[in-house]
Structure formats: C-alpha cells, structure tokens
CSV table of C-alpha atoms and ligand atoms in Angstrom, one decimal:
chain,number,residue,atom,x,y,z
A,1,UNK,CA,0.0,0.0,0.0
A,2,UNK,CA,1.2,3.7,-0.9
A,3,UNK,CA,2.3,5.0,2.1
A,4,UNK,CA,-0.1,8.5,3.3
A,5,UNK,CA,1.2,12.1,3.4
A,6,UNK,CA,1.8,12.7,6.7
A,7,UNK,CA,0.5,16.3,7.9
A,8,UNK,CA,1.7,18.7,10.6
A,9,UNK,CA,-0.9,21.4,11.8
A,10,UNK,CA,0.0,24.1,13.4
A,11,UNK,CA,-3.4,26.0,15.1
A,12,UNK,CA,-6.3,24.3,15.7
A,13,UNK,CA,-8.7,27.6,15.6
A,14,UNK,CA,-12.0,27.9,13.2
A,15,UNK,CA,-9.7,27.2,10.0
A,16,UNK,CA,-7.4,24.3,11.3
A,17,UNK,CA,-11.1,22.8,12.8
A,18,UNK,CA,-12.4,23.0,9.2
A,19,UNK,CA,-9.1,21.6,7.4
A,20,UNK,CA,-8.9,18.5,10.2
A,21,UNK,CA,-12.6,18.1,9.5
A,22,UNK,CA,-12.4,18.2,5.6
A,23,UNK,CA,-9.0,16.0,5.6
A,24,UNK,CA,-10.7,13.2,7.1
A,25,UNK,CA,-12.8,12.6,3.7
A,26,UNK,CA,-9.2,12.3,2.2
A,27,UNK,CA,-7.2,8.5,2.8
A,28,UNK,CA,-4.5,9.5,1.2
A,29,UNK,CA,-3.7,11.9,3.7
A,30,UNK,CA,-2.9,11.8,7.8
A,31,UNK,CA,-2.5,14.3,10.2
A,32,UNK,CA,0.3,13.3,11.7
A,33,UNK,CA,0.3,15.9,14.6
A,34,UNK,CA,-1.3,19.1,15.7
A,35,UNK,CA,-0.1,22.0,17.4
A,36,UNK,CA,-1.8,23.7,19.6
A,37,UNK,CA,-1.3,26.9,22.4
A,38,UNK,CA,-3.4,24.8,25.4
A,39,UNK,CA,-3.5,20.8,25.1
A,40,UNK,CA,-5.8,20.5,28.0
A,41,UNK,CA,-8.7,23.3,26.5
A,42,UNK,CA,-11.7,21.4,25.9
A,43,UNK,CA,-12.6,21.1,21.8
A,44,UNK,CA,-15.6,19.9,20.6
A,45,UNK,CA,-14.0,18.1,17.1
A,46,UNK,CA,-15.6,14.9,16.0
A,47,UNK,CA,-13.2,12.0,15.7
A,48,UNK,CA,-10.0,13.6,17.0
A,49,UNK,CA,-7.5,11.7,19.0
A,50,UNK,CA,-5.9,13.9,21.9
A,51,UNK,CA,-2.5,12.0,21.4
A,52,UNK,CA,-2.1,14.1,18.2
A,53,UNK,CA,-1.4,17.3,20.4
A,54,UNK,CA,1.2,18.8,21.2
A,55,UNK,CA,2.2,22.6,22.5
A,56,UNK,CA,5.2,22.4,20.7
A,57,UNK,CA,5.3,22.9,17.2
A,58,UNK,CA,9.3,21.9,17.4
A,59,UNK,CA,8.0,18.7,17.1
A,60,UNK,CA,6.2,19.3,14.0
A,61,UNK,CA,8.3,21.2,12.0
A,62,UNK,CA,11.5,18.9,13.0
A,63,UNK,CA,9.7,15.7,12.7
A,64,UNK,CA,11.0,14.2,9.9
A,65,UNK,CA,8.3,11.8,9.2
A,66,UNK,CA,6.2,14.9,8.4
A,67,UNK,CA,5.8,16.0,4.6
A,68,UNK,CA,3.8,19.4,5.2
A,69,UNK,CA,3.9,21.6,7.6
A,70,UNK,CA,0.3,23.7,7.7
A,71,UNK,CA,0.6,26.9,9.6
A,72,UNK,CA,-2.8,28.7,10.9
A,73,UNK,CA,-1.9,30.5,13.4
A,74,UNK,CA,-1.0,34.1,11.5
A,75,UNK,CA,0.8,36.5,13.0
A,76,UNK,CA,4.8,37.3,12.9
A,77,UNK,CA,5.8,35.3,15.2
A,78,UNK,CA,6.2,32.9,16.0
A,79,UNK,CA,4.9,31.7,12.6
A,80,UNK,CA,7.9,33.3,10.1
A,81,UNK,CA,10.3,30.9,12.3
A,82,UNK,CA,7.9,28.2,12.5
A,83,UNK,CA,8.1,28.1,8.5
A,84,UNK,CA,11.6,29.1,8.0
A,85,UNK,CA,12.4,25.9,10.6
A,86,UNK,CA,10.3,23.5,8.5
A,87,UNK,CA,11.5,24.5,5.4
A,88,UNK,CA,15.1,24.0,6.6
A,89,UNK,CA,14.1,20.4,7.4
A,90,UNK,CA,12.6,19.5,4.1
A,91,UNK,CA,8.9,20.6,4.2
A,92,UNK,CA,7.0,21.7,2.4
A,93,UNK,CA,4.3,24.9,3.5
A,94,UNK,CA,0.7,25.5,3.3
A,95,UNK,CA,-0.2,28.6,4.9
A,96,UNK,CA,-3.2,31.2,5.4
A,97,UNK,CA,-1.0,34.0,6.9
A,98,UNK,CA,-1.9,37.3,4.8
A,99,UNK,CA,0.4,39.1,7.4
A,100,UNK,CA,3.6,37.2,7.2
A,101,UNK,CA,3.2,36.7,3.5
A,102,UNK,CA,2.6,40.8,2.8
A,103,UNK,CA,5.8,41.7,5.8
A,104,UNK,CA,8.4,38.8,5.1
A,105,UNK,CA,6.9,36.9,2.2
A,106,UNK,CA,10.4,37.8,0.5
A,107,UNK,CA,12.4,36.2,3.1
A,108,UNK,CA,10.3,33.0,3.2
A,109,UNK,CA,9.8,31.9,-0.5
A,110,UNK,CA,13.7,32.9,-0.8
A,111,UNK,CA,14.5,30.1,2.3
A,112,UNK,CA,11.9,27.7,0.2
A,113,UNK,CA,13.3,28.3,-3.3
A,114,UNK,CA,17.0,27.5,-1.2
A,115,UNK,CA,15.5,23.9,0.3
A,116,UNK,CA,13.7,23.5,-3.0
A,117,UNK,CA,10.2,23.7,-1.2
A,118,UNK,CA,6.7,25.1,-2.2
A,119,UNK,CA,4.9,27.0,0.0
A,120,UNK,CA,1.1,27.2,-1.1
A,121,UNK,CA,-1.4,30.1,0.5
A,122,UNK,CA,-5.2,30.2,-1.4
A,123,UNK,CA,-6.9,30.3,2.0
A,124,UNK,CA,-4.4,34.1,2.7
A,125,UNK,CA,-6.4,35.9,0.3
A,126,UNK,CA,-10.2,36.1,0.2
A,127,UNK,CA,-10.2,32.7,2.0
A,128,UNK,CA,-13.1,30.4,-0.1
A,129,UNK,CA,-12.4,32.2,-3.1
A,130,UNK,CA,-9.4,30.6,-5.8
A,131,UNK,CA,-7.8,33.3,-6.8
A,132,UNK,CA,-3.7,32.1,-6.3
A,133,UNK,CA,-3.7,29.3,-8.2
A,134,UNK,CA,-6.3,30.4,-11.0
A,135,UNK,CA,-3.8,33.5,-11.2
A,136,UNK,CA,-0.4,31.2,-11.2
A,137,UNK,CA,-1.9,28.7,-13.4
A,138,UNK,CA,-4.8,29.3,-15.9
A,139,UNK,CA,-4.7,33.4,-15.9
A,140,UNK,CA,-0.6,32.4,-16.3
A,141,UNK,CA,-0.9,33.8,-20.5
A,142,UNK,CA,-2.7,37.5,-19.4
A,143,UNK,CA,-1.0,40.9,-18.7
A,144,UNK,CA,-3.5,41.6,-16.1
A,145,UNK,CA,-2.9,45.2,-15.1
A,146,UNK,CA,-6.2,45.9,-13.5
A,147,UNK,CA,-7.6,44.4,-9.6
A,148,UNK,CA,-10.7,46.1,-8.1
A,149,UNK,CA,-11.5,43.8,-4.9
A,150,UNK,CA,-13.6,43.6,-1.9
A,151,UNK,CA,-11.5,41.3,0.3
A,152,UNK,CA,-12.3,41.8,4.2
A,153,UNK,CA,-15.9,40.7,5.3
A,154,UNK,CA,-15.8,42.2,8.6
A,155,UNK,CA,-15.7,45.8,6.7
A,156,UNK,CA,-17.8,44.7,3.6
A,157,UNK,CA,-20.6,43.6,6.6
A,158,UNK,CA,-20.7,46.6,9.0
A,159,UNK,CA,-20.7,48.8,5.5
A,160,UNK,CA,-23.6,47.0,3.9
A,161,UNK,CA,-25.4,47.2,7.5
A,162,UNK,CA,-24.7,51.2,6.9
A,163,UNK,CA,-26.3,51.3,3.9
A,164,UNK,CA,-29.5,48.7,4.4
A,165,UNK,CA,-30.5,50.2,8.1
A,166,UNK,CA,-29.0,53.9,7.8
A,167,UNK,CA,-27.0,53.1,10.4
A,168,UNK,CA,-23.9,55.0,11.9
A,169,UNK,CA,-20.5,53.4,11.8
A,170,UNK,CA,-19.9,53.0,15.6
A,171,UNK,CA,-23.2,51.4,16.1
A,172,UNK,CA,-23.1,48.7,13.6
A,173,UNK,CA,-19.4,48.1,14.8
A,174,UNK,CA,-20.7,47.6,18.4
A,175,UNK,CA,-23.6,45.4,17.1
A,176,UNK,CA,-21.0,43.4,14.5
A,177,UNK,CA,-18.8,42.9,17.5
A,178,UNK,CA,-21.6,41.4,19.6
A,179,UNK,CA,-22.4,39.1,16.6
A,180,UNK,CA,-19.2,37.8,16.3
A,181,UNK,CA,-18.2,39.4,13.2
A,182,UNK,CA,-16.0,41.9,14.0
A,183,UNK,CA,-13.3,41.2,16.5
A,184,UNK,CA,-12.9,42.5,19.9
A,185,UNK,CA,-10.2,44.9,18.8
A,186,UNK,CA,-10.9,45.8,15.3
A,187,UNK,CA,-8.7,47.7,14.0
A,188,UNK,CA,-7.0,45.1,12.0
A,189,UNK,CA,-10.2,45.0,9.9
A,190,UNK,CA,-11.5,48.5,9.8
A,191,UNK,CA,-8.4,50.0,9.3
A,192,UNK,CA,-7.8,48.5,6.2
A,193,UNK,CA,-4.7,47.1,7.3
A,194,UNK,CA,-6.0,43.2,6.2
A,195,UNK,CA,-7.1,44.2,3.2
A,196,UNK,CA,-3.4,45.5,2.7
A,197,UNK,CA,-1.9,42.6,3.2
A,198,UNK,CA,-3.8,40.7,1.0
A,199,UNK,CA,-3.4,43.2,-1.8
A,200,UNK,CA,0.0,43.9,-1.7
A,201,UNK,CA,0.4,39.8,-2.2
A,202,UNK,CA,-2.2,39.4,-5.1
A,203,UNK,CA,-0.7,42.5,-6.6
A,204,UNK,CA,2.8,40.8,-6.7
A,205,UNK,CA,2.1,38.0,-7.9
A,206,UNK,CA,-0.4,39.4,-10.3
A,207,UNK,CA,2.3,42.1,-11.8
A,208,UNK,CA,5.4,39.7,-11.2
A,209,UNK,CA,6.8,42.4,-9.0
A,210,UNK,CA,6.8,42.6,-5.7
A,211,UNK,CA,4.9,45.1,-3.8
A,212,UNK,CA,6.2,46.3,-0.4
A,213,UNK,CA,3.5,46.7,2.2
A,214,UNK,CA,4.9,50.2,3.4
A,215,UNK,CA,4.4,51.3,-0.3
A,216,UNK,CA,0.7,50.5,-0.3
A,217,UNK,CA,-1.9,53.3,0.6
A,218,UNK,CA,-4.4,52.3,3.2
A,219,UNK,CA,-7.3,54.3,4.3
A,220,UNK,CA,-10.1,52.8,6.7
A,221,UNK,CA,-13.7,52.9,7.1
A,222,UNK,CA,-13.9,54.9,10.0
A,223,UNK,CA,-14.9,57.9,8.9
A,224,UNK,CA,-17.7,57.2,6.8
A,225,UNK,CA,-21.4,58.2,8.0
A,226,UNK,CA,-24.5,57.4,7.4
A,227,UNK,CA,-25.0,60.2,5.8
A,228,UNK,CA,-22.4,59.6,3.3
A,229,UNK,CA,-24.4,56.2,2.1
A,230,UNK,CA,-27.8,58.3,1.6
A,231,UNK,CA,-25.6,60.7,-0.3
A,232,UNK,CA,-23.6,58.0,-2.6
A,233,UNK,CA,-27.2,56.0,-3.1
A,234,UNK,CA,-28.8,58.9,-4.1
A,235,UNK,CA,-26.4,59.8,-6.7
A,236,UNK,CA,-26.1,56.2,-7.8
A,237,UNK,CA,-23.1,54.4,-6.0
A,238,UNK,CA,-22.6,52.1,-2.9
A,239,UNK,CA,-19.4,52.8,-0.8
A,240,UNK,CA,-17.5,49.8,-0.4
A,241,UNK,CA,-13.8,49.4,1.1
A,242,UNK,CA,-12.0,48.4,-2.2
A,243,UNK,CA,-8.6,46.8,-2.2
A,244,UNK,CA,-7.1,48.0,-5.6
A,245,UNK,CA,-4.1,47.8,-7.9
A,246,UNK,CA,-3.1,49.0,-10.8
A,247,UNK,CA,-0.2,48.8,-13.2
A,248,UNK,CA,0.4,51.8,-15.7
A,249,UNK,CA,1.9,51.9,-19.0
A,250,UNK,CA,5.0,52.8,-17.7
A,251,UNK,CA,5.1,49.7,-15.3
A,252,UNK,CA,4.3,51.7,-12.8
A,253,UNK,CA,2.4,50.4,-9.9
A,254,UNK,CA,-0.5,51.7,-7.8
A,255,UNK,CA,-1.6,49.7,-5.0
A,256,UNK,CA,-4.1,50.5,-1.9
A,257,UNK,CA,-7.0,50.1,0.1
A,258,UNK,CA,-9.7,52.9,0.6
A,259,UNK,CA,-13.4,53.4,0.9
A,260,UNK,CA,-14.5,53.9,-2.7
A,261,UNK,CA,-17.8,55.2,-4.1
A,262,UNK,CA,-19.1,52.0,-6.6
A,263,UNK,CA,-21.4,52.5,-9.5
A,264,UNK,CA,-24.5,51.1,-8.6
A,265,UNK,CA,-24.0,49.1,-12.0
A,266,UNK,CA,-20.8,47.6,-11.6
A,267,UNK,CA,-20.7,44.3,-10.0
A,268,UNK,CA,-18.5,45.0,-6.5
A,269,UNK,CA,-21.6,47.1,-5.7
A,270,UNK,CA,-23.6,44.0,-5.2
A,271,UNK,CA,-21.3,42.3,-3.2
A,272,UNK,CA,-22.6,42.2,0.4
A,273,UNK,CA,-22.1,41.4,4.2
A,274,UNK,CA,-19.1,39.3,4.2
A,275,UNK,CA,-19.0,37.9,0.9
A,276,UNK,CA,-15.7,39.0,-0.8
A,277,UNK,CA,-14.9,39.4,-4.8
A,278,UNK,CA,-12.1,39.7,-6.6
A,279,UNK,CA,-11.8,41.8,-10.5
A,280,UNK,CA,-9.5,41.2,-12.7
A,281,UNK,CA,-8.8,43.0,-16.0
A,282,UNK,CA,-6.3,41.8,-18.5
A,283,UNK,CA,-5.6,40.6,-21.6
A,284,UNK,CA,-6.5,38.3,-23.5
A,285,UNK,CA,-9.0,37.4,-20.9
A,286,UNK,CA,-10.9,41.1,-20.7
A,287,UNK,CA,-12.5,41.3,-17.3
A,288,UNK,CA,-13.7,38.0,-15.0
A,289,UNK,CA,-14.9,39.1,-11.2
A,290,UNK,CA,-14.5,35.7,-8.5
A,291,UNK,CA,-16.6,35.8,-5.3
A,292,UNK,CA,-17.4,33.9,-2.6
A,293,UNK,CA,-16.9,33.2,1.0
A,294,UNK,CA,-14.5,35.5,2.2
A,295,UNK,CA,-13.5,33.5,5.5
A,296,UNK,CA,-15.0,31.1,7.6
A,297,UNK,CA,-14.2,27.1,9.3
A,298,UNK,CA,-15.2,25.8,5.7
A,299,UNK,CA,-14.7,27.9,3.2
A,300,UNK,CA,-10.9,28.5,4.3
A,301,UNK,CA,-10.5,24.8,4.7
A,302,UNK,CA,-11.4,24.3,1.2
A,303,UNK,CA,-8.5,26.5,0.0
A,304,UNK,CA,-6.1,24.9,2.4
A,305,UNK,CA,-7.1,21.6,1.6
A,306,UNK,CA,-6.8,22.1,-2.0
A,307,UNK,CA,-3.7,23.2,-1.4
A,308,UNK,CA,-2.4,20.7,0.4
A,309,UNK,CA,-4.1,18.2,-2.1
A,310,UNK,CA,-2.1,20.3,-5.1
A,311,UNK,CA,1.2,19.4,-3.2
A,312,UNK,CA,0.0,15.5,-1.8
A,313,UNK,CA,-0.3,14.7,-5.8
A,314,UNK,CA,2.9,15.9,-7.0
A,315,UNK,CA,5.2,14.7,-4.0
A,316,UNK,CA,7.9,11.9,-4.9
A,317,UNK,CA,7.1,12.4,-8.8
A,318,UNK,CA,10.2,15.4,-9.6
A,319,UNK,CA,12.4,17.0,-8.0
A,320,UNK,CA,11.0,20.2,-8.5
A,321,UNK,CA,7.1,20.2,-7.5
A,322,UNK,CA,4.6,22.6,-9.0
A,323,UNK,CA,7.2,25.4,-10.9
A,324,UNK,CA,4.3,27.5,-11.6
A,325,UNK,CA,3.1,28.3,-7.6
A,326,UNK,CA,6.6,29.6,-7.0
A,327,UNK,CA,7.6,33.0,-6.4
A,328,UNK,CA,8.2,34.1,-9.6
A,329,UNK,CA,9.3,38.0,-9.4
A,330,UNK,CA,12.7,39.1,-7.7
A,331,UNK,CA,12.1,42.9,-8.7
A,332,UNK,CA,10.5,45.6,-6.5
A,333,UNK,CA,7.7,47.4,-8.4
A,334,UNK,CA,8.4,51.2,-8.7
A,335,UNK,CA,5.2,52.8,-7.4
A,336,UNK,CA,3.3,55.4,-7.9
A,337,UNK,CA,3.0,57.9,-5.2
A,338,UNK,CA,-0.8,58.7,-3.7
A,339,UNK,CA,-0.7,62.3,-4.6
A,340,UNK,CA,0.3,61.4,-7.9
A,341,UNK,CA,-2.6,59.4,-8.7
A,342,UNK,CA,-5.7,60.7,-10.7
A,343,UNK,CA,-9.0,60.1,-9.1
A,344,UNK,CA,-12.9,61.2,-9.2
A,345,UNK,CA,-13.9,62.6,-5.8
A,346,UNK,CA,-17.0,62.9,-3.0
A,347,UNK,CA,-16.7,65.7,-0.9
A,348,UNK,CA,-19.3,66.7,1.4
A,349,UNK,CA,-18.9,70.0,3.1
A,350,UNK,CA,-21.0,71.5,5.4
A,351,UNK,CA,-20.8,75.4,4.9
A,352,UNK,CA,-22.2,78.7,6.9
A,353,UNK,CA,-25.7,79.5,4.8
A,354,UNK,CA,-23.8,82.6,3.0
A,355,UNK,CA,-24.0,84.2,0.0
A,356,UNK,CA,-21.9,83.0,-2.4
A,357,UNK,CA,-20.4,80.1,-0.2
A,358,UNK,CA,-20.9,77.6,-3.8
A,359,UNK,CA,-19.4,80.0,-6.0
A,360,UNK,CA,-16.2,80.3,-3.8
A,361,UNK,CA,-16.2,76.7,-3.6
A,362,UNK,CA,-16.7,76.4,-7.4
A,363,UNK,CA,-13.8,78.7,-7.8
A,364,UNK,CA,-11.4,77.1,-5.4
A,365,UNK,CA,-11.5,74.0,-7.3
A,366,UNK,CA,-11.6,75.9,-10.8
A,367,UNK,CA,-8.3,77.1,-9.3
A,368,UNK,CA,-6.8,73.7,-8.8
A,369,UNK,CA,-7.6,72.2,-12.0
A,370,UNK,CA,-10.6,70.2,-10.8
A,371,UNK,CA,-13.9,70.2,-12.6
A,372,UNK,CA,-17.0,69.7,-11.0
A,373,UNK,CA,-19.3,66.8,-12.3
A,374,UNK,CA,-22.1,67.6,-10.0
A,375,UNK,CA,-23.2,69.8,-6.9
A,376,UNK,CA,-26.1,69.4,-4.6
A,377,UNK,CA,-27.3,71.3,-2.0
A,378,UNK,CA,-30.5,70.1,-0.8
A,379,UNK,CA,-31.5,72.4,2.0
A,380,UNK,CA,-30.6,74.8,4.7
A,381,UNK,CA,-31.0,73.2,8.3
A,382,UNK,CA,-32.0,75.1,11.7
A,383,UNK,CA,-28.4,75.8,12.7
A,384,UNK,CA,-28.3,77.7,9.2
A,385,UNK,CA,-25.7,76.0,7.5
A,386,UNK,CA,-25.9,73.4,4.3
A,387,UNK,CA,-24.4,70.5,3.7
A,388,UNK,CA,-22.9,70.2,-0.4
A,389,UNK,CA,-22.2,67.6,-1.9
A,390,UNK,CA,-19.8,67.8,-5.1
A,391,UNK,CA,-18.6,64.8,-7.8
A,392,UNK,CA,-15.7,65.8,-9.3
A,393,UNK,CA,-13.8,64.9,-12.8
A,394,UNK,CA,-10.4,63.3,-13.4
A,395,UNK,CA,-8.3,65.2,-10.9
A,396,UNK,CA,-4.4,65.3,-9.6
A,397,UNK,CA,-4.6,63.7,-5.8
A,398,UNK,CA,-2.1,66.6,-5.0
A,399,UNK,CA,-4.7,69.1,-6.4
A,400,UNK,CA,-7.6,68.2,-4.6
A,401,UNK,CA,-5.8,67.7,-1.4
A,402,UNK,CA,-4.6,71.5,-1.7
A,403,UNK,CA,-8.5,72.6,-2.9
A,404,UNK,CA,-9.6,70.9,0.7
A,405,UNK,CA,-7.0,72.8,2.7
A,406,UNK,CA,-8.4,76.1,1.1
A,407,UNK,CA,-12.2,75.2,1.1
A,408,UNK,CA,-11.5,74.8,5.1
A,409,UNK,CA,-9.1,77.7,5.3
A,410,UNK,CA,-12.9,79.5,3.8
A,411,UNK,CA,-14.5,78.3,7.0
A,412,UNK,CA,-16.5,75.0,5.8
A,413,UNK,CA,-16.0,72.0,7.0
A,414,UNK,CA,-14.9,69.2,5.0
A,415,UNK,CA,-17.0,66.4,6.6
A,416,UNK,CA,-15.8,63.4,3.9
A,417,UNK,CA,-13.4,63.1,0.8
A,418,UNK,CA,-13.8,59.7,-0.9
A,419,UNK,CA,-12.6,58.4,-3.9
A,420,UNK,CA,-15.3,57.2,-7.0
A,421,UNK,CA,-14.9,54.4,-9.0
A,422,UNK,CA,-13.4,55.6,-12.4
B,1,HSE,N1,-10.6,39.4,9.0
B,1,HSE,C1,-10.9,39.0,7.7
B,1,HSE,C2,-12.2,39.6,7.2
B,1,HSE,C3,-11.0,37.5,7.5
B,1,HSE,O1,-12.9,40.2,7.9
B,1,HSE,O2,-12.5,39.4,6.0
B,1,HSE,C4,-9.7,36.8,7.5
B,1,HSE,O3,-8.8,37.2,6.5
C-alpha cells in the first residue's frame, strides 16, 4: 500500500477545525500531529484523538516523518520561524497567513526556493475564493494590469449594515462585535490594514513584481457616515472598502485600500455582508470578477485543503514540484506615489448658509484644475448651515488635497473626501 502524506498542523482555531474536518474525507492523507497553544482546552471536534497534540510545534516542523507543515496560526511570530524551521528540514508549506506573506513573504519563499520547497497560501487571500492558483496557473498567458476587490468581510458587513438600516459606523461596529463578526479589537479590519496585506500579495504576484507593504496606501472605514451612504445612493453608487491595484503603461504600480464610491452598476456594488470578490482586467482574458466566502471554518479549509491536495499529488514524482506556484518575481515594483494618482472625488462640506459660499467653492476648485461633475445642496438646516455635496472629474490627488486645505481655510468643513470608482 502507498504510504499516506503525513500532515503537521500548526493551530487548531476555526480554520485548522475546518481543514482537520475536511482532511478526514481524504485517505491518502494523515495528520500526523497538531499544534496547539493549550493541550488540556476542551474542543468539541468529531473524531479527534488527543495523542495528536502537542504545544510544541518543534515537534512538527523537525519531525522528519512529516511531509507538510500547515501553519494557521497568522501572525509574525512565532509563525515566520515556525516556516523558516520546517523548510530548513525539508517541508514543504501550506499557509493562510496574509500578514507574514505581505511583511516577510520575501524572506520565506527565498529560504523555500533555497531547500527547493513550495509554499502554497489560497486560503491568505479572500479565503473560499481561488484566486492564487487560477492567477499562477490558468490566468498564467494575461497581462493583467487591473484588480478592483472587496477582500475583508468584517468591513464589507458593518458597510452593507450602513447602507440597508442607515446606520452609523460605531453602532453597527458595536452590534458586528456582539455578533461575532467583527473582533474584539478591530482595527486590523477596519483600518484596512488586512485588506493590505492581502493586496499587496495578489498584486505581486499578479504584476510579477513585488509590492512592499509600506508602499501600499491604506485608508479605513472609520470615517464614513451614514450620511455619506444616503448621499452616494442617491447619486447612484454604494461605498465599499476596495482593495485595488493598478499597473500603468510605464510599469508603474499603484496599490491600496480605501473606501471607494461604486457605481451602482458595476458588480462589486452588489457584493454584500461578508461575501468578498475579486476583479481582474487583462488581456487576453478582458474582465472576470470571482466571489465567494471570504472566510470562515469551511470555506478556508477548502483553499487549504486544495492546497495541500495540489502538493500531496505531485510529491515523490520530480524533484521540483509545482514550478508555476513559486515566487516568480525578484524585482521591486516602482510605485506610484498617492498624490500622484488621478481620481474622481465625493466631498461633502458642510458650509455657513452665506452668500456666495458655492461659487467660492466652485472657484477654489476651478483654481486647482478640478472640474466639478455635479453639486447638490438640498436644503438649509436650523443651525443655518448646508451640507454640499460635489462629484468631481479626473483630478491630480495633489490638487484636490490643496483645494480641501483652502475650502477649510474659507471656513467649511470638510465632513468626507472619498474616492469614486473611475
Ligand atoms: N478578517 C478577515 C475579514 C478574514 O474580515 O475578512 C480573514 O482574512
């Protein structure tokens, strides 16, 4: 009889639950042992055998009857040495660690390309949905030069709560966090700095440059109001946090994350709660959106078990497994700077009910190069002042950012500047 692949988890949280769960459909395949941070907490997983555990993950990633080491535990550390460790002792990596991947992926795949090791990581980015492999393997003949993608859930839910009950930021947080679906400290999540990671990784690997994570712009959700989503739905968008990259004619590339006014046709505008979807433009292909589960026990486990499925079938057949999931780009991407970028803009200002407050405004921005697409001002309220809302054309980042400054210095207030879909 063949002999089985013999597995190594480490973490035994929601995902490494699902992937234990999942692997036991598989007999090709055995866990082997499982890492965990408490032996003795009580878990409530069908059919597993307590002997498996162990709190250290030394004896995983040195045990040298193990052929893949799966690491679910994210963070730094003590995951980058964890990986490094196993690599060094001849296995090979499945991982869904957006974090380590975006900060040290470098460092990593250069230790795996040095032992001659994969490491595979579907479930890091947009967790159910394939989007690493499709872009490695079948997408492989495209110059894709366009993403547009909603990858956090936690964000994507509390701003679809926003705009279905026109509800206030904090208050769907503090609801989302009772619900389990935004975390205790959430900052993570609705500071965009997930949604970072996981662009800054599908960007590289998308362009065949790498992408360093202090070179992508992030923005949050924080900010936004209510009254922001009755202004965008009115004028025909949604406002979703969109991850985004772009790569210019030049080679040029322009990565970040940022709450982003969506065309009420386009399809990332009906993405809701915590599903998560991924656009692609290219060519040949033209443009293909992927969505799906975004996380969760099973629809992560699926990417990590097909991952370690991908690696189980090619194991003992070459020397040099899978070519096409390696790292493939050694170059740094030369980026474009923020306030170099060209963007439509929502601005809503709340002004003192004067006499010729729009005009100035109108000028300002005739001043700075920026045209206005639309301006509404719907009424005066008791305090006598107006909020306006403006849409602006095709403007210079650096532009608008100086309009702002003088709009304020005028004595509005800028209440919200968000980018719109282009
Ligand atoms: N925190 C992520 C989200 C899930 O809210 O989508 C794991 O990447």
């Amino acid at each position: 009889m063949k002999n089985k692949i013999k597995i190594g988890l480490i973490g035994l949280g929601t995902v490494g639950s699902g992937v234990f769960k999942t692997l036991k459909n598989f007999d090709n395949i055995e866990i082997a042992k499982i890492a965990v941070k408490n032996i003795n907490k009580p878990r409530n997983i069908e059919g597993l055998d307590n002997s498996l555990l162990t709190d250290n993950p030394c004896e995983i990633v040195k045990n040298p009857d193990i052929d893949i080491v799966v690491e679910l535990i994210g963070g730094l550390e003590p995951a980058f040495d964890l990986i490094a460790e196993a690599l060094k002792n001849g296995k090979h990596i499945v991982t869904a660690n957006k974090e380590l991947l975006a900060k040290r992926g470098e460092e990593i795949f250069a230790i795996a390309e040095k032992y001659n090791k994969v490491i595979l990581y579907e479930a890091a980015i947009a967790g159910g949905i394939p989007i690493i492999m499709p872009v490695k393997t079948i997408l492989a003949g495209n110059k894709i030069n366009h993403i547009e993608a909603i990858v956090n859930g936690t964000t994507n839910y509390i701003l679809t709560k926003m705009d279905v009950e026109s509800a206030q930021y904090a208050d769907v947080l503090k609801e989302a966090q009772k619900l389990g679906y935004a975390e205790a400290d959430p900052t993570g999540d609705v500071e965009g700095f997930d949604a970072a990671y996981k662009i800054a990784t599908l960007a590289s690997i998308t362009f065949n440059k790498r992408i360093k994570i202090e070179n992508v712009y992030r923005e949050g959700i924080t900010k936004i109001r209510a009254e922001d989503m009755k202004s965008a739905n009115d004028l025909g968008y949604k406002i979703k946090l969109i991850a985004s990259a772009h790569l210019n004619n030049n080679g040029e590339a322009d990565v970040r994350v940022h709450p982003m006014l969506v065309s009420k046709k386009s399809t990332l505008a009906h993405i809701d709660y915590v599903t998560n979807a991924v656009s692609l433009s290219g060519h040949p292909v033209g443009s293909i959106t992927l969505s799906g589960p975004g996380a969760g026990e099973f629809p992560t486990a699926s990417s990590v078990v097909g991952d370690i499925l991908a690696i189980a079938a090619e194991l003992n057949t070459s020397d040099y497994i899978l070519p096409m999931m390696r790292c493939r780009h050694s170059e740094d991407a030369v980026m474009v700077n923020i306030e170099d970028t060209i963007n439509k803009y929502y601005i809503s200002i709340n002004a003192h009910n004067n006499k010729g407050v729009i005009g100035k405004i109108g000028t300002i921005c005739a001043n700075h190069d920026i045209s206005l697409a639309s301006i509404v001002q719907r009424c005066v309220s008791d305090d006598n002042t107006a909020d306006i809302t403006v849409i602006t054309e095709l403007v210079k980042e650096e532009n608008m950012r100086n309009a702002i400054k003088l709009i304020e210095a005028d004595g509005n207030k800028v209440n919200s500047l968000i980018r719109v879909q282009v």
